Amino acid sequence: MTYSSSNETRPVVVEREDSPLGALGDLWEKIRQVHALEHATLWVLSEQNPKLRLGGLSTDRGFFIYGPIDSGALLRAAHLALGRINQGEDKLAIHPQCGTNLSVGMLLTAGFGLGVSLALPRRPLQQAVGIGAAAIAAVQISNTLGALVQQHITTAVPRNLEIVGVRTLTDWVGRQSHFVQTHYVG
């Protein structure tokens, strides 16, 4: 073996472990970024037309938009949304109509309701009042908690996404939807 006594710096190569758990984490991160872009796109579209009612669903390769929208307008809004969110408008990643808020609300309602039901005496009136109060409390905090869950768990600002295009799809009943295809850079 030969050892060099020179002060040359050698490049350090760090290899990422390719494990199923690492792959699952990568997939989750991709979905979070696409989810944020979906929300930002819906915000931009609602700014352009407040009466527009749309829904969305994110995947790791893009997102679906359901509702009456022109594919060209959708593509322009997606590009505008990506630009705005990458320029610091992180709030566009959080949307009040997100299914995350509904899920958080249902979990809170079930948890509070179960907790109150177990804590209170088994008399029908007390149970009904307690469960009703638990449901009201859950509704009061679900949007705030849902926004926090979106911010920290279900969305991530898309820093390495690019938009490939939009495809219009038709289901077996004839309803149209659109798929905004994304690609990861790097």
PDB file of C-alpha atoms in Angstrom:
ATOM      1  CA  MET A   1       0.000   0.000   0.000  1.00  0.00           C
ATOM      2  CA  THR A   2       1.165   3.465  -0.748  1.00  0.00           C
ATOM      3  CA  TYR A   3       0.186   6.457   1.265  1.00  0.00           C
ATOM      4  CA  SER A   4       0.479   9.956  -0.018  1.00  0.00           C
ATOM      5  CA  SER A   5       1.661  12.593   2.351  1.00  0.00           C
ATOM      6  CA  SER A   6       0.387  15.424   0.220  1.00  0.00           C
ATOM      7  CA  ASN A   7      -2.392  17.689   1.386  1.00  0.00           C
ATOM      8  CA  GLU A   8      -4.608  16.891  -1.573  1.00  0.00           C
ATOM      9  CA  THR A   9      -8.308  16.891  -0.826  1.00  0.00           C
ATOM     10  CA  ARG A  10     -10.203  13.921  -2.013  1.00  0.00           C
ATOM     11  CA  PRO A  11     -13.858  14.161  -2.978  1.00  0.00           C
ATOM     12  CA  VAL A  12     -16.231  12.576  -0.542  1.00  0.00           C
ATOM     13  CA  VAL A  13     -18.977  10.537  -2.103  1.00  0.00           C
ATOM     14  CA  VAL A  14     -22.051   9.930   0.024  1.00  0.00           C
ATOM     15  CA  GLU A  15     -24.301   7.230  -1.283  1.00  0.00           C
ATOM     16  CA  ARG A  16     -27.914   7.102  -0.311  1.00  0.00           C
ATOM     17  CA  GLU A  17     -29.103   3.794   0.988  1.00  0.00           C
ATOM     18  CA  ASP A  18     -31.648   2.324  -1.397  1.00  0.00           C
ATOM     19  CA  SER A  19     -33.993   0.650   1.011  1.00  0.00           C
ATOM     20  CA  PRO A  20     -37.742   0.148   0.808  1.00  0.00           C
ATOM     21  CA  LEU A  21     -38.175   2.669   3.612  1.00  0.00           C
ATOM     22  CA  GLY A  22     -35.994   5.215   1.780  1.00  0.00           C
ATOM     23  CA  ALA A  23     -37.997   4.686  -1.401  1.00  0.00           C
ATOM     24  CA  LEU A  24     -41.245   5.168   0.524  1.00  0.00           C
ATOM     25  CA  GLY A  25     -39.895   8.406   2.007  1.00  0.00           C
ATOM     26  CA  ASP A  26     -38.940   9.651  -1.468  1.00  0.00           C
ATOM     27  CA  LEU A  27     -42.412   8.798  -2.791  1.00  0.00           C
ATOM     28  CA  TRP A  28     -44.067  10.633   0.132  1.00  0.00           C
ATOM     29  CA  GLU A  29     -41.906  13.711  -0.458  1.00  0.00           C
ATOM     30  CA  LYS A  30     -42.865  13.755  -4.160  1.00  0.00           C
ATOM     31  CA  ILE A  31     -46.564  13.506  -3.330  1.00  0.00           C
ATOM     32  CA  ARG A  32     -46.224  16.315  -0.740  1.00  0.00           C
ATOM     33  CA  GLN A  33     -44.630  18.613  -3.329  1.00  0.00           C
ATOM     34  CA  VAL A  34     -47.233  17.836  -5.998  1.00  0.00           C
ATOM     35  CA  HIS A  35     -49.980  18.320  -3.397  1.00  0.00           C
ATOM     36  CA  ALA A  36     -48.639  21.809  -2.637  1.00  0.00           C
ATOM     37  CA  LEU A  37     -48.574  22.645  -6.362  1.00  0.00           C
ATOM     38  CA  GLU A  38     -52.160  21.390  -6.699  1.00  0.00           C
ATOM     39  CA  HIS A  39     -53.250  23.738  -3.886  1.00  0.00           C
ATOM     40  CA  ALA A  40     -51.316  26.672  -5.341  1.00  0.00           C
ATOM     41  CA  THR A  41     -52.923  26.060  -8.740  1.00  0.00           C
ATOM     42  CA  LEU A  42     -56.395  25.980  -7.187  1.00  0.00           C
ATOM     43  CA  TRP A  43     -55.642  29.280  -5.383  1.00  0.00           C
ATOM     44  CA  VAL A  44     -54.547  30.922  -8.638  1.00  0.00           C
ATOM     45  CA  LEU A  45     -57.643  29.660 -10.460  1.00  0.00           C
ATOM     46  CA  SER A  46     -59.946  30.861  -7.677  1.00  0.00           C
ATOM     47  CA  GLU A  47     -58.295  34.307  -7.792  1.00  0.00           C
ATOM     48  CA  GLN A  48     -59.037  34.435 -11.514  1.00  0.00           C
ATOM     49  CA  ASN A  49     -62.617  33.188 -11.107  1.00  0.00           C
ATOM     50  CA  PRO A  50     -63.980  33.084  -7.524  1.00  0.00           C
ATOM     51  CA  LYS A  51     -67.144  31.250  -8.620  1.00  0.00           C
ATOM     52  CA  LEU A  52     -65.178  28.323 -10.064  1.00  0.00           C
ATOM     53  CA  ARG A  53     -65.711  25.067  -8.134  1.00  0.00           C
ATOM     54  CA  LEU A  54     -62.934  22.547  -8.618  1.00  0.00           C
ATOM     55  CA  GLY A  55     -61.507  19.548  -6.825  1.00  0.00           C
ATOM     56  CA  GLY A  56     -58.153  17.877  -7.008  1.00  0.00           C
ATOM     57  CA  LEU A  57     -56.186  14.748  -6.221  1.00  0.00           C
ATOM     58  CA  SER A  58     -52.400  14.468  -6.105  1.00  0.00           C
ATOM     59  CA  THR A  59     -50.079  11.624  -7.070  1.00  0.00           C
ATOM     60  CA  ASP A  60     -46.304  11.416  -7.240  1.00  0.00           C
ATOM     61  CA  ARG A  61     -46.408  12.184 -10.992  1.00  0.00           C
ATOM     62  CA  GLY A  62     -48.871  15.056 -11.069  1.00  0.00           C
ATOM     63  CA  PHE A  63     -52.368  15.970 -10.024  1.00  0.00           C
ATOM     64  CA  PHE A  64     -55.923  15.628 -11.263  1.00  0.00           C
ATOM     65  CA  ILE A  65     -58.307  18.573 -11.416  1.00  0.00           C
ATOM     66  CA  TYR A  66     -62.028  17.845 -11.510  1.00  0.00           C
ATOM     67  CA  GLY A  67     -64.481  20.467 -12.689  1.00  0.00           C
ATOM     68  CA  PRO A  68     -65.256  22.817 -15.564  1.00  0.00           C
ATOM     69  CA  ILE A  69     -61.894  24.282 -16.596  1.00  0.00           C
ATOM     70  CA  ASP A  70     -60.156  24.809 -19.929  1.00  0.00           C
ATOM     71  CA  SER A  71     -56.903  22.827 -20.132  1.00  0.00           C
ATOM     72  CA  GLY A  72     -54.996  25.855 -21.455  1.00  0.00           C
ATOM     73  CA  ALA A  73     -56.168  28.001 -18.545  1.00  0.00           C
ATOM     74  CA  LEU A  74     -55.239  25.207 -16.151  1.00  0.00           C
ATOM     75  CA  LEU A  75     -51.735  24.908 -17.616  1.00  0.00           C
ATOM     76  CA  ARG A  76     -51.177  28.671 -17.382  1.00  0.00           C
ATOM     77  CA  ALA A  77     -52.435  28.713 -13.780  1.00  0.00           C
ATOM     78  CA  ALA A  78     -50.175  25.789 -12.830  1.00  0.00           C
ATOM     79  CA  HIS A  79     -47.099  27.548 -14.246  1.00  0.00           C
ATOM     80  CA  LEU A  80     -48.058  30.785 -12.496  1.00  0.00           C
ATOM     81  CA  ALA A  81     -48.672  28.909  -9.231  1.00  0.00           C
ATOM     82  CA  LEU A  82     -45.304  27.134  -9.431  1.00  0.00           C
ATOM     83  CA  GLY A  83     -43.543  30.432 -10.029  1.00  0.00           C
ATOM     84  CA  ARG A  84     -45.317  32.167  -7.168  1.00  0.00           C
ATOM     85  CA  ILE A  85     -44.780  29.388  -4.651  1.00  0.00           C
ATOM     86  CA  ASN A  86     -41.089  29.177  -5.585  1.00  0.00           C
ATOM     87  CA  GLN A  87     -40.761  32.939  -5.126  1.00  0.00           C
ATOM     88  CA  GLY A  88     -41.801  32.662  -1.500  1.00  0.00           C
ATOM     89  CA  GLU A  89     -45.609  32.519  -1.456  1.00  0.00           C
ATOM     90  CA  ASP A  90     -45.525  29.384   0.719  1.00  0.00           C
ATOM     91  CA  LYS A  91     -49.070  30.056   1.972  1.00  0.00           C
ATOM     92  CA  LEU A  92     -50.365  28.923  -1.438  1.00  0.00           C
ATOM     93  CA  ALA A  93     -49.495  25.352  -0.392  1.00  0.00           C
ATOM     94  CA  ILE A  94     -52.237  25.366   2.267  1.00  0.00           C
ATOM     95  CA  HIS A  95     -55.874  25.222   1.123  1.00  0.00           C
ATOM     96  CA  PRO A  96     -58.940  25.427   3.398  1.00  0.00           C
ATOM     97  CA  GLN A  97     -60.943  22.945   1.297  1.00  0.00           C
ATOM     98  CA  CYS A  98     -58.251  20.260   1.417  1.00  0.00           C
ATOM     99  CA  GLY A  99     -59.292  16.732   2.276  1.00  0.00           C
ATOM    100  CA  THR A 100     -56.663  16.826   5.017  1.00  0.00           C
ATOM    101  CA  ASN A 101     -58.912  19.225   6.950  1.00  0.00           C
ATOM    102  CA  LEU A 102     -61.839  16.836   6.569  1.00  0.00           C
ATOM    103  CA  SER A 103     -59.723  13.889   7.724  1.00  0.00           C
ATOM    104  CA  VAL A 104     -58.405  15.812  10.721  1.00  0.00           C
ATOM    105  CA  GLY A 105     -61.965  16.874  11.599  1.00  0.00           C
ATOM    106  CA  MET A 106     -63.230  13.292  11.426  1.00  0.00           C
ATOM    107  CA  LEU A 107     -60.371  11.994  13.579  1.00  0.00           C
ATOM    108  CA  LEU A 108     -60.865  14.746  16.142  1.00  0.00           C
ATOM    109  CA  THR A 109     -64.616  14.171  16.256  1.00  0.00           C
ATOM    110  CA  ALA A 110     -64.190  10.420  16.679  1.00  0.00           C
ATOM    111  CA  GLY A 111     -61.463  10.834  19.287  1.00  0.00           C
ATOM    112  CA  PHE A 112     -63.249  13.511  21.294  1.00  0.00           C
ATOM    113  CA  GLY A 113     -66.544  11.658  21.026  1.00  0.00           C
ATOM    114  CA  LEU A 114     -65.025   8.393  22.209  1.00  0.00           C
ATOM    115  CA  GLY A 115     -63.154  10.124  25.020  1.00  0.00           C
ATOM    116  CA  VAL A 116     -66.261  11.922  26.268  1.00  0.00           C
ATOM    117  CA  SER A 117     -68.356   8.782  25.921  1.00  0.00           C
ATOM    118  CA  LEU A 118     -65.913   6.804  28.046  1.00  0.00           C
ATOM    119  CA  ALA A 119     -65.546   9.583  30.633  1.00  0.00           C
ATOM    120  CA  LEU A 120     -69.218  10.377  31.194  1.00  0.00           C
ATOM    121  CA  PRO A 121     -71.816   8.262  32.965  1.00  0.00           C
ATOM    122  CA  ARG A 122     -73.828   5.963  30.726  1.00  0.00           C
ATOM    123  CA  ARG A 123     -77.014   8.024  30.923  1.00  0.00           C
ATOM    124  CA  PRO A 124     -78.429   8.897  27.479  1.00  0.00           C
ATOM    125  CA  LEU A 125     -78.864  12.638  28.074  1.00  0.00           C
ATOM    126  CA  GLN A 126     -75.357  13.099  29.454  1.00  0.00           C
ATOM    127  CA  GLN A 127     -73.889  11.028  26.647  1.00  0.00           C
ATOM    128  CA  ALA A 128     -75.761  13.014  23.966  1.00  0.00           C
ATOM    129  CA  VAL A 129     -74.760  16.388  25.436  1.00  0.00           C
ATOM    130  CA  GLY A 130     -71.165  15.272  25.909  1.00  0.00           C
ATOM    131  CA  ILE A 131     -70.803  13.886  22.390  1.00  0.00           C
ATOM    132  CA  GLY A 132     -72.480  16.988  20.946  1.00  0.00           C
ATOM    133  CA  ALA A 133     -70.037  19.239  22.823  1.00  0.00           C
ATOM    134  CA  ALA A 134     -67.131  17.083  21.661  1.00  0.00           C
ATOM    135  CA  ALA A 135     -68.257  17.370  18.047  1.00  0.00           C
ATOM    136  CA  ILE A 136     -68.584  21.161  18.319  1.00  0.00           C
ATOM    137  CA  ALA A 137     -65.106  21.405  19.866  1.00  0.00           C
ATOM    138  CA  ALA A 138     -63.658  19.231  17.091  1.00  0.00           C
ATOM    139  CA  VAL A 139     -65.240  21.409  14.391  1.00  0.00           C
ATOM    140  CA  GLN A 140     -63.893  24.559  16.045  1.00  0.00           C
ATOM    141  CA  ILE A 141     -60.273  23.417  15.929  1.00  0.00           C
ATOM    142  CA  SER A 142     -60.231  21.147  12.857  1.00  0.00           C
ATOM    143  CA  ASN A 143     -59.428  23.868  10.282  1.00  0.00           C
ATOM    144  CA  THR A 144     -56.555  25.292  12.323  1.00  0.00           C
ATOM    145  CA  LEU A 145     -55.142  21.866  13.090  1.00  0.00           C
ATOM    146  CA  GLY A 146     -55.800  20.744   9.496  1.00  0.00           C
ATOM    147  CA  ALA A 147     -53.743  23.676   8.180  1.00  0.00           C
ATOM    148  CA  LEU A 148     -50.887  22.692  10.494  1.00  0.00           C
ATOM    149  CA  VAL A 149     -51.078  19.090   9.300  1.00  0.00           C
ATOM    150  CA  GLN A 150     -50.999  20.308   5.689  1.00  0.00           C
ATOM    151  CA  GLN A 151     -48.020  22.552   6.394  1.00  0.00           C
ATOM    152  CA  HIS A 152     -45.926  19.940   8.189  1.00  0.00           C
ATOM    153  CA  ILE A 153     -47.117  16.574   6.871  1.00  0.00           C
ATOM    154  CA  THR A 154     -49.177  16.518   3.662  1.00  0.00           C
ATOM    155  CA  THR A 155     -47.582  19.332   1.610  1.00  0.00           C
ATOM    156  CA  ALA A 156     -44.045  20.556   0.926  1.00  0.00           C
ATOM    157  CA  VAL A 157     -43.077  23.585  -1.142  1.00  0.00           C
ATOM    158  CA  PRO A 158     -42.116  22.203  -4.583  1.00  0.00           C
ATOM    159  CA  ARG A 159     -38.475  23.212  -5.028  1.00  0.00           C
ATOM    160  CA  ASN A 160     -37.536  20.639  -7.668  1.00  0.00           C
ATOM    161  CA  LEU A 161     -40.657  20.231  -9.789  1.00  0.00           C
ATOM    162  CA  GLU A 162     -41.355  21.191 -13.342  1.00  0.00           C
ATOM    163  CA  ILE A 163     -44.646  20.992 -15.192  1.00  0.00           C
ATOM    164  CA  VAL A 164     -44.645  18.703 -18.234  1.00  0.00           C
ATOM    165  CA  GLY A 165     -48.156  19.393 -19.536  1.00  0.00           C
ATOM    166  CA  VAL A 166     -51.874  18.842 -19.121  1.00  0.00           C
ATOM    167  CA  ARG A 167     -53.929  15.944 -20.444  1.00  0.00           C
ATOM    168  CA  THR A 168     -57.723  15.997 -20.624  1.00  0.00           C
ATOM    169  CA  LEU A 169     -59.326  12.719 -19.597  1.00  0.00           C
ATOM    170  CA  THR A 170     -62.902  11.468 -19.918  1.00  0.00           C
ATOM    171  CA  ASP A 171     -64.407   8.802 -17.665  1.00  0.00           C
ATOM    172  CA  TRP A 172     -66.884   6.122 -18.737  1.00  0.00           C
ATOM    173  CA  VAL A 173     -69.839   8.450 -18.027  1.00  0.00           C
ATOM    174  CA  GLY A 174     -68.405  11.232 -20.165  1.00  0.00           C
ATOM    175  CA  ARG A 175     -67.204  13.556 -17.378  1.00  0.00           C
ATOM    176  CA  GLN A 176     -63.957  15.360 -18.050  1.00  0.00           C
ATOM    177  CA  SER A 177     -61.011  15.806 -15.743  1.00  0.00           C
ATOM    178  CA  HIS A 178     -57.496  17.052 -16.306  1.00  0.00           C
ATOM    179  CA  PHE A 179     -54.145  15.640 -15.283  1.00  0.00           C
ATOM    180  CA  VAL A 180     -51.297  18.094 -14.760  1.00  0.00           C
ATOM    181  CA  GLN A 181     -48.186  16.008 -15.270  1.00  0.00           C
ATOM    182  CA  THR A 182     -45.057  16.962 -13.343  1.00  0.00           C
ATOM    183  CA  HIS A 183     -41.422  15.879 -13.482  1.00  0.00           C
ATOM    184  CA  TYR A 184     -38.692  16.028 -10.861  1.00  0.00           C
ATOM    185  CA  VAL A 185     -35.483  17.843 -11.674  1.00  0.00           C
ATOM    186  CA  GLY A 186     -32.405  16.396  -9.991  1.00  0.00           C
TER     187      GLY A 186
END
